[in-house]
Amino acid sequence: MANDKLRVFGKYFPVFLNYGFSLLVQRIQALIHRYTWKNLPSSQNVVVIGGSFAGITLARRLAESLPSGYKVVLIEKNSHFNYTFNFPRYSVVPEREQRAFIPYTGIMANTPKGIFEQVQDVAVGVREGDVVELASGRKIPFAYLAIATGVTQSPPAKLLAREKADACGELRALQTRIQDASRIAIVGAGAVGVQMAGDIKSFYPEKSVLLIHSRQQLMSSFGVRLHEYVLGKLQTMGIDIMLGERPELPRTAAWEGGELTFKGVKDEQFDLIIPCTGQTPNSSIIEQFCPTAVSSKTKRILVNPTLQLKSDVKTNAQIHNIFSLGDVAETGGPKMARAGMIQADVVQENILALINGRKLKTYKPMSIEGSLKLSLGMDEHVMYVKHEDGDEFLYGGKSSNVDLEVEKAWKMFGGDMETNKAS
């Protein structure tokens, strides 16, 4: 596995080099833009709906590059940026949950004054005449629109609350339930389920933890090699694993105990059942405006390679000034934060291209966008990537950082964790 680390670096070195150069160019251009952009009374809106990884990256890139006469409006329902990668850890470990919520205020600190407006609200629809309608009744006109509304998942993968204090309360509620339970079942062995199982067992080794998955492979959207590695690590930790089982979950949304029925086995009682299954794309915003742009199979928003909304599947006709990206969009790329952030660069370049009359760029997914860093308990993790040619790279590592390096995210998004974490 140590050799895999060198192989990854060798195989993707040109990608890393190109990304580093692009980032340097972006920083130089952003610095120039900060002193050349002018806030005009007639500025048109470039609206971004959704302030998670894809949406906030796009909003920031636009705020660093739009010409005078345009400004960015970010519509996001949450009061703070939700660093969802740490939700499983902070569902288990108490008194750290505040660190998963990063203020939006610092994200645009180095952009021109007046180029950015943040609206905390829910976008309920796109209307004729290029208008976004909000739940509050406000209507925001747009010259260009980008939809990055992501997916809905059951807590703790995503939380229900929109305000930081209430979201922290959700995490604390699960912490308490875990502390009080002796026998815990986790249903679903994607990244969230695996991390929950590993964290519970490593921080509370006395508890009985059962991880249940409907398929025969853990992390089933990745390769077999990752499954074998994760399976071995979890079993070594003392976690029981049941594959090929799809028990019916309790009807209530609350975390509670109950019985689960398995094939050929009598009902088993658990003190706590934690569902970690299912994703629902948040595509309803576009259904009335353009129902043919939503996949009948996946419910994701259909886009062309330019990431413009596909309004006619048969002809690939598109709505030129509406884009979609991230997990809600049928882009052909991985459903990962890194992929959404790369798509943000494509959308940003294409909006500028439309403004300036240039040729549009197409999005071509790369395997590195689907690379994964998965925590396996208190102090271990595994890195994994599967190349287009089927070659799998995997190597493990140790880490003593309980917060899973969340401070890097705070820095990236312009926040001061030490000042804000308790607020």
CSV table of C-alpha atoms in Angstrom, one decimal:
chain,number,residue,atom,x,y,z
A,1,MET,CA,0.0,0.0,0.0
A,2,ALA,CA,2.9,2.3,0.6
A,3,ASN,CA,3.7,1.8,-3.1
A,4,ASP,CA,0.2,2.9,-4.0
A,5,LYS,CA,0.9,6.4,-2.5
A,6,LEU,CA,3.9,6.8,-4.9
A,7,ARG,CA,1.8,5.4,-7.8
A,8,VAL,CA,-1.0,7.9,-7.2
A,9,PHE,CA,1.4,10.8,-7.1
A,10,GLY,CA,3.1,9.6,-10.3
A,11,LYS,CA,-0.2,9.0,-12.2
A,12,TYR,CA,-1.8,12.2,-11.2
A,13,PHE,CA,1.2,14.5,-11.0
A,14,PRO,CA,0.2,16.4,-14.2
A,15,VAL,CA,-3.3,16.9,-12.8
A,16,PHE,CA,-1.9,18.3,-9.5
A,17,LEU,CA,0.6,20.5,-11.4
A,18,ASN,CA,-2.1,21.9,-13.7
A,19,TYR,CA,-4.5,22.5,-10.7
A,20,GLY,CA,-1.7,24.4,-8.8
A,21,PHE,CA,-1.0,26.6,-11.8
A,22,SER,CA,-4.7,27.3,-12.4
A,23,LEU,CA,-5.1,28.2,-8.7
A,24,LEU,CA,-2.1,30.6,-8.9
A,25,VAL,CA,-3.6,32.3,-12.0
A,26,GLN,CA,-7.0,32.6,-10.3
A,27,ARG,CA,-5.4,34.3,-7.3
A,28,ILE,CA,-3.7,36.8,-9.5
A,29,GLN,CA,-6.8,37.5,-11.5
A,30,ALA,CA,-8.9,37.9,-8.3
A,31,LEU,CA,-6.5,40.4,-6.9
A,32,ILE,CA,-6.7,42.5,-10.1
A,33,HIS,CA,-10.5,42.1,-10.2
A,34,ARG,CA,-10.8,43.4,-6.6
A,35,TYR,CA,-9.5,46.8,-7.7
A,36,THR,CA,-11.1,47.0,-11.2
A,37,TRP,CA,-14.7,45.9,-10.7
A,38,LYS,CA,-17.2,48.8,-10.3
A,39,ASN,CA,-20.6,48.6,-8.6
A,40,LEU,CA,-23.1,50.0,-11.2
A,41,PRO,CA,-26.7,50.8,-10.3
A,42,SER,CA,-27.9,48.7,-13.2
A,43,SER,CA,-25.9,45.5,-12.2
A,44,GLN,CA,-27.6,42.3,-13.2
A,45,ASN,CA,-27.8,39.3,-10.9
A,46,VAL,CA,-26.0,36.0,-11.3
A,47,VAL,CA,-27.9,33.8,-8.9
A,48,VAL,CA,-26.5,30.7,-7.2
A,49,ILE,CA,-29.0,28.5,-5.4
A,50,GLY,CA,-27.3,26.3,-2.7
A,51,GLY,CA,-24.4,27.2,-0.5
A,52,SER,CA,-22.7,23.9,0.0
A,53,PHE,CA,-19.3,22.9,-1.6
A,54,ALA,CA,-20.3,23.3,-5.3
A,55,GLY,CA,-22.5,26.4,-4.8
A,56,ILE,CA,-20.2,28.3,-2.5
A,57,THR,CA,-17.2,27.6,-4.7
A,58,LEU,CA,-19.1,28.9,-7.7
A,59,ALA,CA,-20.3,32.0,-5.8
A,60,ARG,CA,-16.8,32.8,-4.7
A,61,ARG,CA,-15.3,32.3,-8.2
A,62,LEU,CA,-17.9,34.5,-9.7
A,63,ALA,CA,-17.4,37.2,-7.1
A,64,GLU,CA,-13.7,37.2,-8.1
A,65,SER,CA,-14.2,37.4,-11.8
A,66,LEU,CA,-17.6,38.9,-12.9
A,67,PRO,CA,-17.2,42.1,-15.0
A,68,SER,CA,-18.7,45.4,-13.9
A,69,GLY,CA,-22.5,45.3,-14.5
A,70,TYR,CA,-22.9,41.9,-12.8
A,71,LYS,CA,-23.1,40.8,-9.2
A,72,VAL,CA,-23.6,37.5,-7.3
A,73,VAL,CA,-26.6,36.6,-5.2
A,74,LEU,CA,-26.3,33.4,-3.2
A,75,ILE,CA,-29.5,31.8,-1.9
A,76,GLU,CA,-29.0,29.4,0.9
A,77,LYS,CA,-31.4,28.2,3.6
A,78,ASN,CA,-28.8,27.5,6.3
A,79,SER,CA,-27.3,30.2,8.5
A,80,HIS,CA,-23.8,28.7,8.3
A,81,PHE,CA,-21.8,26.5,5.9
A,82,ASN,CA,-22.4,22.9,7.0
A,83,TYR,CA,-19.2,21.0,7.0
A,84,THR,CA,-21.0,17.7,6.5
A,85,PHE,CA,-17.8,15.6,6.4
A,86,ASN,CA,-17.6,15.9,10.2
A,87,PHE,CA,-21.2,15.3,11.1
A,88,PRO,CA,-20.7,11.5,11.7
A,89,ARG,CA,-17.7,12.3,14.1
A,90,TYR,CA,-19.6,15.1,15.9
A,91,SER,CA,-22.6,12.8,16.3
A,92,VAL,CA,-20.5,10.6,18.5
A,93,VAL,CA,-17.9,12.9,20.2
A,94,PRO,CA,-19.5,15.6,22.4
A,95,GLU,CA,-18.6,19.3,22.9
A,96,ARG,CA,-17.1,19.8,19.4
A,97,GLU,CA,-20.2,20.1,17.2
A,98,GLN,CA,-19.9,23.9,16.9
A,99,ARG,CA,-16.8,23.4,14.7
A,100,ALA,CA,-18.9,21.9,11.9
A,101,PHE,CA,-20.6,25.2,11.2
A,102,ILE,CA,-18.6,27.9,9.4
A,103,PRO,CA,-19.9,31.4,9.1
A,104,TYR,CA,-20.5,32.6,5.5
A,105,THR,CA,-19.3,36.1,6.4
A,106,GLY,CA,-15.6,35.4,5.7
A,107,ILE,CA,-16.0,33.6,2.4
A,108,MET,CA,-16.2,36.8,0.4
A,109,ALA,CA,-13.8,38.9,2.5
A,110,ASN,CA,-11.4,39.6,-0.4
A,111,THR,CA,-13.9,40.4,-3.1
A,112,PRO,CA,-15.0,43.9,-4.2
A,113,LYS,CA,-17.6,45.6,-2.0
A,114,GLY,CA,-21.1,45.3,-3.4
A,115,ILE,CA,-20.4,42.3,-5.7
A,116,PHE,CA,-22.0,39.8,-3.4
A,117,GLU,CA,-25.3,39.4,-1.6
A,118,GLN,CA,-26.3,36.5,0.6
A,119,VAL,CA,-30.0,35.7,1.1
A,120,GLN,CA,-31.0,33.2,3.8
A,121,ASP,CA,-34.2,31.8,2.3
A,122,VAL,CA,-35.5,28.8,0.4
A,123,ALA,CA,-35.9,29.0,-3.4
A,124,VAL,CA,-39.2,27.4,-4.3
A,125,GLY,CA,-39.3,27.8,-8.0
A,126,VAL,CA,-38.0,29.3,-11.2
A,127,ARG,CA,-40.5,31.4,-13.0
A,128,GLU,CA,-41.0,32.7,-16.6
A,129,GLY,CA,-39.1,36.0,-17.2
A,130,ASP,CA,-36.0,34.7,-15.5
A,131,VAL,CA,-37.0,35.1,-11.9
A,132,VAL,CA,-36.3,32.9,-8.8
A,133,GLU,CA,-39.2,32.9,-6.3
A,134,LEU,CA,-38.4,32.5,-2.6
A,135,ALA,CA,-40.5,31.0,0.2
A,136,SER,CA,-40.6,34.5,1.8
A,137,GLY,CA,-42.4,35.8,-1.3
A,138,ARG,CA,-39.4,37.7,-2.6
A,139,LYS,CA,-38.7,37.4,-6.3
A,140,ILE,CA,-35.1,37.8,-7.6
A,141,PRO,CA,-34.5,38.4,-11.3
A,142,PHE,CA,-31.4,36.9,-12.9
A,143,ALA,CA,-29.3,37.2,-16.0
A,144,TYR,CA,-27.8,33.8,-15.2
A,145,LEU,CA,-28.7,31.1,-12.8
A,146,ALA,CA,-26.8,28.1,-11.3
A,147,ILE,CA,-28.7,25.4,-9.3
A,148,ALA,CA,-26.5,23.6,-6.8
A,149,THR,CA,-29.2,22.4,-4.4
A,150,GLY,CA,-27.6,19.0,-3.7
A,151,VAL,CA,-29.5,16.1,-2.1
A,152,THR,CA,-31.6,15.4,1.0
A,153,GLN,CA,-30.3,12.7,3.3
A,154,SER,CA,-31.5,11.6,6.7
A,155,PRO,CA,-29.5,12.9,9.7
A,156,PRO,CA,-26.7,12.7,10.6
A,157,ALA,CA,-25.5,12.8,6.9
A,158,LYS,CA,-27.5,16.1,6.5
A,159,LEU,CA,-29.4,17.9,9.3
A,160,LEU,CA,-32.9,19.3,9.4
A,161,ALA,CA,-32.2,22.5,11.2
A,162,ARG,CA,-31.3,25.7,9.4
A,163,GLU,CA,-29.8,27.7,12.3
A,164,LYS,CA,-26.5,26.8,13.8
A,165,ALA,CA,-27.8,26.5,17.4
A,166,ASP,CA,-30.6,24.1,16.4
A,167,ALA,CA,-28.3,22.1,14.2
A,168,CYS,CA,-25.9,21.7,17.1
A,169,GLY,CA,-28.8,20.5,19.1
A,170,GLU,CA,-29.5,17.8,16.6
A,171,LEU,CA,-26.0,16.5,16.9
A,172,ARG,CA,-26.1,16.7,20.7
A,173,ALA,CA,-29.3,14.7,20.7
A,174,LEU,CA,-27.7,11.8,18.8
A,175,GLN,CA,-24.6,12.0,21.1
A,176,THR,CA,-26.8,11.5,24.1
A,177,ARG,CA,-28.7,8.6,22.4
A,178,ILE,CA,-25.4,6.9,21.6
A,179,GLN,CA,-24.1,7.4,25.1
A,180,ASP,CA,-27.2,5.8,26.6
A,181,ALA,CA,-27.4,2.8,24.2
A,182,SER,CA,-25.7,-0.5,24.7
A,183,ARG,CA,-26.7,-2.2,21.5
A,184,ILE,CA,-26.6,-0.1,18.3
A,185,ALA,CA,-27.6,-0.9,14.7
A,186,ILE,CA,-26.5,1.3,11.8
A,187,VAL,CA,-28.4,0.6,8.6
A,188,GLY,CA,-26.5,1.6,5.5
A,189,ALA,CA,-22.8,1.1,4.8
A,190,GLY,CA,-21.9,4.0,2.6
A,191,ALA,CA,-19.3,6.5,3.8
A,192,VAL,CA,-21.6,7.9,6.6
A,193,GLY,CA,-22.6,4.5,7.9
A,194,VAL,CA,-19.0,3.2,7.9
A,195,GLN,CA,-17.7,6.3,9.7
A,196,MET,CA,-20.5,6.2,12.3
A,197,ALA,CA,-19.8,2.5,13.1
A,198,GLY,CA,-16.0,3.1,13.4
A,199,ASP,CA,-16.4,6.2,15.5
A,200,ILE,CA,-18.9,4.6,17.9
A,201,LYS,CA,-16.9,1.5,18.4
A,202,SER,CA,-13.5,3.3,18.9
A,203,PHE,CA,-14.8,6.0,21.2
A,204,TYR,CA,-17.1,3.6,23.1
A,205,PRO,CA,-15.5,0.1,22.7
A,206,GLU,CA,-17.8,-1.4,25.3
A,207,LYS,CA,-20.9,-0.9,23.0
A,208,SER,CA,-22.2,-3.6,20.6
A,209,VAL,CA,-22.3,-2.2,17.1
A,210,LEU,CA,-23.9,-3.9,14.1
A,211,LEU,CA,-23.5,-2.4,10.6
A,212,ILE,CA,-26.1,-3.6,8.1
A,213,HIS,CA,-25.9,-3.2,4.3
A,214,SER,CA,-28.4,-4.2,1.6
A,215,ARG,CA,-25.6,-5.2,-0.8
A,216,GLN,CA,-22.8,-7.7,-0.5
A,217,GLN,CA,-20.2,-5.0,-0.7
A,218,LEU,CA,-19.5,-2.2,1.8
A,219,MET,CA,-19.0,1.2,0.1
A,220,SER,CA,-20.7,-0.3,-2.9
A,221,SER,CA,-20.3,2.7,-5.2
A,222,PHE,CA,-16.5,2.1,-5.0
A,223,GLY,CA,-14.2,-0.8,-5.9
A,224,VAL,CA,-13.9,-4.2,-4.3
A,225,ARG,CA,-10.5,-3.5,-2.9
A,226,LEU,CA,-11.9,-0.7,-0.7
A,227,HIS,CA,-14.6,-3.1,0.5
A,228,GLU,CA,-12.1,-5.7,1.5
A,229,TYR,CA,-9.9,-3.2,3.4
A,230,VAL,CA,-12.7,-1.5,5.2
A,231,LEU,CA,-14.3,-4.9,6.1
A,232,GLY,CA,-11.1,-6.1,7.6
A,233,LYS,CA,-10.6,-2.9,9.7
A,234,LEU,CA,-14.1,-2.8,11.0
A,235,GLN,CA,-14.0,-6.5,12.0
A,236,THR,CA,-10.7,-6.0,13.7
A,237,MET,CA,-12.4,-3.2,15.8
A,238,GLY,CA,-15.1,-5.7,16.9
A,239,ILE,CA,-17.9,-4.4,14.7
A,240,ASP,CA,-20.5,-6.9,13.6
A,241,ILE,CA,-21.3,-6.7,9.9
A,242,MET,CA,-24.4,-8.1,8.1
A,243,LEU,CA,-24.4,-7.8,4.3
A,244,GLY,CA,-27.3,-8.5,1.9
A,245,GLU,CA,-29.9,-7.5,4.4
A,246,ARG,CA,-32.6,-4.7,4.0
A,247,PRO,CA,-34.6,-4.6,7.3
A,248,GLU,CA,-37.6,-2.4,7.5
A,249,LEU,CA,-36.8,0.7,9.5
A,250,PRO,CA,-39.0,2.3,12.2
A,251,ARG,CA,-41.4,4.7,10.7
A,252,THR,CA,-40.5,7.6,13.0
A,253,ALA,CA,-37.7,10.0,12.0
A,254,ALA,CA,-36.4,10.1,15.5
A,255,TRP,CA,-33.4,8.1,16.6
A,256,GLU,CA,-34.7,5.4,18.9
A,257,GLY,CA,-34.5,1.7,19.6
A,258,GLY,CA,-36.7,-1.1,18.2
A,259,GLU,CA,-36.8,-4.4,16.5
A,260,LEU,CA,-35.2,-5.2,13.1
A,261,THR,CA,-36.2,-8.3,11.1
A,262,PHE,CA,-33.6,-10.2,9.1
A,263,LYS,CA,-34.0,-12.9,6.4
A,264,GLY,CA,-34.3,-16.3,8.1
A,265,VAL,CA,-33.6,-14.8,11.5
A,266,LYS,CA,-35.9,-13.9,14.3
A,267,ASP,CA,-36.4,-10.2,15.2
A,268,GLU,CA,-33.5,-8.6,17.0
A,269,GLN,CA,-33.9,-5.8,19.5
A,270,PHE,CA,-31.6,-2.7,19.6
A,271,ASP,CA,-31.4,0.2,22.0
A,272,LEU,CA,-30.7,2.5,19.1
A,273,ILE,CA,-31.2,2.3,15.3
A,274,ILE,CA,-29.4,4.9,13.1
A,275,PRO,CA,-30.5,5.0,9.4
A,276,CYS,CA,-27.7,6.0,7.0
A,277,THR,CA,-29.5,5.2,3.7
A,278,GLY,CA,-30.8,7.0,0.7
A,279,GLN,CA,-30.4,10.3,-1.1
A,280,THR,CA,-33.1,12.4,-2.7
A,281,PRO,CA,-32.0,15.1,-5.2
A,282,ASN,CA,-33.4,18.5,-4.5
A,283,SER,CA,-34.6,19.1,-8.0
A,284,SER,CA,-38.2,20.2,-7.3
A,285,ILE,CA,-37.2,23.9,-7.9
A,286,ILE,CA,-37.1,23.2,-11.7
A,287,GLU,CA,-39.9,20.7,-12.1
A,288,GLN,CA,-42.7,23.2,-12.9
A,289,PHE,CA,-40.5,25.5,-15.0
A,290,CYS,CA,-39.0,22.8,-17.1
A,291,PRO,CA,-40.3,19.2,-16.2
A,292,THR,CA,-38.4,17.6,-19.1
A,293,ALA,CA,-35.1,18.8,-17.4
A,294,VAL,CA,-35.6,16.4,-14.5
A,295,SER,CA,-34.6,12.7,-15.0
A,296,SER,CA,-37.6,10.4,-14.5
A,297,LYS,CA,-35.2,7.7,-13.2
A,298,THR,CA,-32.8,9.5,-10.8
A,299,LYS,CA,-34.8,12.8,-10.3
A,300,ARG,CA,-31.5,14.7,-10.9
A,301,ILE,CA,-31.4,17.7,-13.2
A,302,LEU,CA,-30.4,16.9,-16.7
A,303,VAL,CA,-27.5,19.0,-18.2
A,304,ASN,CA,-25.4,19.1,-21.3
A,305,PRO,CA,-21.6,18.8,-21.2
A,306,THR,CA,-21.5,22.6,-20.7
A,307,LEU,CA,-23.6,22.0,-17.6
A,308,GLN,CA,-26.4,24.1,-19.1
A,309,LEU,CA,-29.9,22.9,-18.3
A,310,LYS,CA,-31.0,20.3,-20.9
A,311,SER,CA,-34.6,21.3,-21.8
A,312,ASP,CA,-35.2,18.5,-24.4
A,313,VAL,CA,-33.6,15.1,-24.0
A,314,LYS,CA,-34.2,14.1,-27.6
A,315,THR,CA,-32.5,17.1,-29.2
A,316,ASN,CA,-30.2,18.0,-26.3
A,317,ALA,CA,-31.6,21.5,-26.6
A,318,GLN,CA,-30.7,23.7,-23.6
A,319,ILE,CA,-31.6,26.8,-21.7
A,320,HIS,CA,-28.5,28.8,-22.3
A,321,ASN,CA,-28.6,30.9,-19.1
A,322,ILE,CA,-29.4,28.2,-16.5
A,323,PHE,CA,-26.8,25.8,-15.2
A,324,SER,CA,-26.8,23.0,-12.7
A,325,LEU,CA,-23.9,21.4,-10.8
A,326,GLY,CA,-23.0,19.2,-7.9
A,327,ASP,CA,-25.0,16.2,-6.5
A,328,VAL,CA,-28.3,17.5,-7.9
A,329,ALA,CA,-27.1,17.4,-11.5
A,330,GLU,CA,-26.8,14.5,-13.9
A,331,THR,CA,-23.3,15.5,-14.9
A,332,GLY,CA,-21.7,12.1,-15.4
A,333,GLY,CA,-19.2,12.9,-12.7
A,334,PRO,CA,-18.8,11.5,-9.2
A,335,LYS,CA,-21.3,12.6,-6.5
A,336,MET,CA,-18.5,14.0,-4.4
A,337,ALA,CA,-17.7,17.5,-3.1
A,338,ARG,CA,-14.4,17.6,-5.1
A,339,ALA,CA,-16.3,17.0,-8.3
A,340,GLY,CA,-18.9,19.7,-7.5
A,341,MET,CA,-16.0,22.2,-6.9
A,342,ILE,CA,-14.4,21.3,-10.2
A,343,GLN,CA,-17.8,21.7,-12.0
A,344,ALA,CA,-18.0,25.1,-10.3
A,345,ASP,CA,-15.0,26.3,-12.3
A,346,VAL,CA,-16.6,25.1,-15.5
A,347,VAL,CA,-19.9,26.9,-14.8
A,348,GLN,CA,-18.0,30.1,-13.8
A,349,GLU,CA,-15.9,30.0,-17.0
A,350,ASN,CA,-19.1,29.4,-19.1
A,351,ILE,CA,-21.0,32.3,-17.6
A,352,LEU,CA,-18.1,34.6,-18.3
A,353,ALA,CA,-17.9,33.1,-21.8
A,354,LEU,CA,-21.6,33.9,-22.4
A,355,ILE,CA,-21.2,37.4,-21.1
A,356,ASN,CA,-18.1,38.0,-23.4
A,357,GLY,CA,-19.3,36.1,-26.4
A,358,ARG,CA,-16.6,33.3,-26.2
A,359,LYS,CA,-16.7,29.6,-26.8
A,360,LEU,CA,-18.1,27.5,-23.9
A,361,LYS,CA,-16.1,24.9,-22.0
A,362,THR,CA,-17.3,21.3,-21.5
A,363,TYR,CA,-17.1,19.3,-18.3
A,364,LYS,CA,-15.1,16.0,-18.6
A,365,PRO,CA,-15.1,14.0,-15.4
A,366,MET,CA,-11.7,12.8,-14.0
A,367,SER,CA,-11.2,9.8,-11.7
A,368,ILE,CA,-9.4,12.0,-9.2
A,369,GLU,CA,-12.7,13.8,-8.6
A,370,GLY,CA,-14.0,10.6,-7.0
A,371,SER,CA,-11.0,10.1,-4.6
A,372,LEU,CA,-12.0,9.4,-1.1
A,373,LYS,CA,-10.5,9.9,2.4
A,374,LEU,CA,-12.5,7.8,4.8
A,375,SER,CA,-12.0,7.9,8.6
A,376,LEU,CA,-12.0,4.4,10.2
A,377,GLY,CA,-12.4,5.1,13.9
A,378,MET,CA,-10.6,7.4,16.2
A,379,ASP,CA,-7.2,7.5,14.6
A,380,GLU,CA,-7.1,5.7,11.2
A,381,HIS,CA,-8.2,6.6,7.7
A,382,VAL,CA,-7.9,5.2,4.2
A,383,MET,CA,-7.3,7.0,0.9
A,384,TYR,CA,-8.8,5.5,-2.2
A,385,VAL,CA,-9.1,6.3,-5.9
A,386,LYS,CA,-10.1,4.2,-8.9
A,387,HIS,CA,-8.6,5.3,-12.2
A,388,GLU,CA,-10.5,5.3,-15.5
A,389,ASP,CA,-8.6,2.2,-16.6
A,390,GLY,CA,-9.9,0.3,-13.6
A,391,ASP,CA,-6.6,0.5,-11.6
A,392,GLU,CA,-7.3,0.9,-7.9
A,393,PHE,CA,-5.1,2.9,-5.5
A,394,LEU,CA,-5.4,2.5,-1.7
A,395,TYR,CA,-3.3,3.3,1.3
A,396,GLY,CA,-4.1,3.7,5.0
A,397,GLY,CA,-2.9,6.3,7.4
A,398,LYS,CA,-2.9,7.4,11.0
A,399,SER,CA,-4.2,10.6,12.5
A,400,SER,CA,-4.6,12.0,16.0
A,401,ASN,CA,-6.8,14.9,14.9
A,402,VAL,CA,-10.2,14.4,16.6
A,403,ASP,CA,-11.6,17.2,14.4
A,404,LEU,CA,-10.5,15.5,11.2
A,405,GLU,CA,-8.6,18.7,10.2
A,406,VAL,CA,-11.8,20.8,10.1
A,407,GLU,CA,-9.5,23.8,10.8
A,408,LYS,CA,-8.4,23.6,7.1
A,409,ALA,CA,-12.0,24.1,6.0
A,410,TRP,CA,-12.4,27.1,8.3
A,411,LYS,CA,-9.2,28.6,6.7
A,412,MET,CA,-10.4,27.8,3.2
A,413,PHE,CA,-13.7,29.6,3.8
A,414,GLY,CA,-12.3,32.6,5.6
A,415,GLY,CA,-13.4,31.7,9.1
A,416,ASP,CA,-11.6,32.0,12.5
A,417,MET,CA,-12.5,28.7,14.3
A,418,GLU,CA,-11.1,29.7,17.7
A,419,THR,CA,-13.1,32.9,17.7
A,420,ASN,CA,-16.4,31.5,16.3
A,421,LYS,CA,-16.6,27.9,17.4
A,422,ALA,CA,-18.5,28.6,20.6
A,423,SER,CA,-20.9,31.2,19.1
